Amino acid sequence: MKEKKKIKALIVDDSDIIRSALKVFLEDYDIETFSCVDGLEGIKCASDIKPDFIILDIMMPNFDGLKMLKVIKTLNDLKDIPVIVISA
C-alpha cells in the first residue's frame, strides 16, 4: 500500500512563541513543520524543502516578510507555493 505524502509547512517568524504555537497547531493535523527566524533563512529553507505552504510574518528584523515574498514569487520552483501572511 502506498504511504500518503505528509503535508509540509514552513513557518517564518522571528517570534519563538508564534513559531511554537503554529508548530503545535499544525502537527495536531499531521502536518510536518519547518521553521525559520527571518526571510533570508526562509528563502533557503523553502528552496531546500519545497513546502506545500508557507506561513510568513511581515514584520521581522533584517530580511522581512515582504522582501521574502517578493523574492520567492520570482523563483520558478517557489512562486506557486501558497503563502499565508500573518502579522502581530
XYZ file of C-alpha atoms in Angstrom:
88
model
C 0.000 0.000 0.000
C 1.329 3.422 -0.950
C 2.063 5.702 2.008
C 0.262 9.051 1.957
C 2.592 12.015 1.405
C 2.810 14.172 4.513
C 1.979 17.869 4.049
C 4.928 20.169 4.763
C 4.587 23.693 6.139
C 7.284 26.330 6.516
C 6.807 28.849 9.337
C 8.871 32.039 9.004
C 8.571 34.257 12.080
C 11.024 35.915 14.464
C 8.831 35.150 17.499
C 9.631 31.909 19.324
C 6.124 31.895 20.817
C 4.364 32.220 17.443
C 6.575 29.587 15.784
C 5.994 27.178 18.664
C 2.208 27.733 18.760
C 1.852 27.276 14.991
C 4.022 24.143 15.105
C 1.833 22.566 17.811
C -1.371 23.536 15.983
C -0.230 22.187 12.590
C 1.243 18.973 13.978
C -2.173 18.199 15.522
C -3.301 17.895 11.873
C -0.342 15.660 10.991
C 1.427 18.438 9.076
C 5.220 18.320 9.132
C 6.612 21.711 10.114
C 9.862 23.541 9.487
C 10.673 26.959 10.881
C 12.985 29.901 10.261
C 13.546 33.205 12.055
C 13.939 35.600 9.106
C 13.193 35.956 5.409
C 16.674 35.137 4.134
C 16.771 31.874 6.063
C 13.185 31.270 4.904
C 14.138 31.513 1.223
C 16.934 28.974 1.684
C 14.711 26.618 3.668
C 11.870 26.895 1.133
C 14.297 26.086 -1.688
C 15.580 23.048 0.197
C 12.311 21.500 1.412
C 9.733 22.751 -1.147
C 6.907 23.126 1.406
C 3.251 22.756 0.462
C 2.571 26.158 2.040
C 4.349 28.936 3.923
C 3.167 30.921 6.932
C 5.036 34.212 6.786
C 5.323 37.050 9.280
C 5.571 40.502 7.689
C 7.432 42.335 10.444
C 10.864 40.773 11.093
C 14.299 42.301 11.599
C 16.953 42.086 8.883
C 15.141 40.486 5.916
C 11.401 40.991 6.460
C 8.440 39.036 5.134
C 7.628 41.417 2.283
C 11.163 41.110 0.914
C 10.996 37.325 1.201
C 7.630 37.228 -0.553
C 8.931 39.372 -3.426
C 11.937 37.072 -3.868
C 10.078 33.747 -3.753
C 7.468 34.962 -6.250
C 10.286 35.461 -8.792
C 11.769 31.968 -8.354
C 10.267 29.335 -10.650
C 10.463 26.474 -8.149
C 8.870 28.544 -5.334
C 6.476 31.003 -6.982
C 3.443 28.689 -6.905
C 3.699 27.829 -3.195
C 0.737 29.327 -1.303
C 1.735 31.899 1.338
C -0.321 32.818 4.386
C 0.771 36.249 5.630
C 0.488 36.999 9.343
C 1.399 39.958 11.500
C 1.095 40.672 15.191
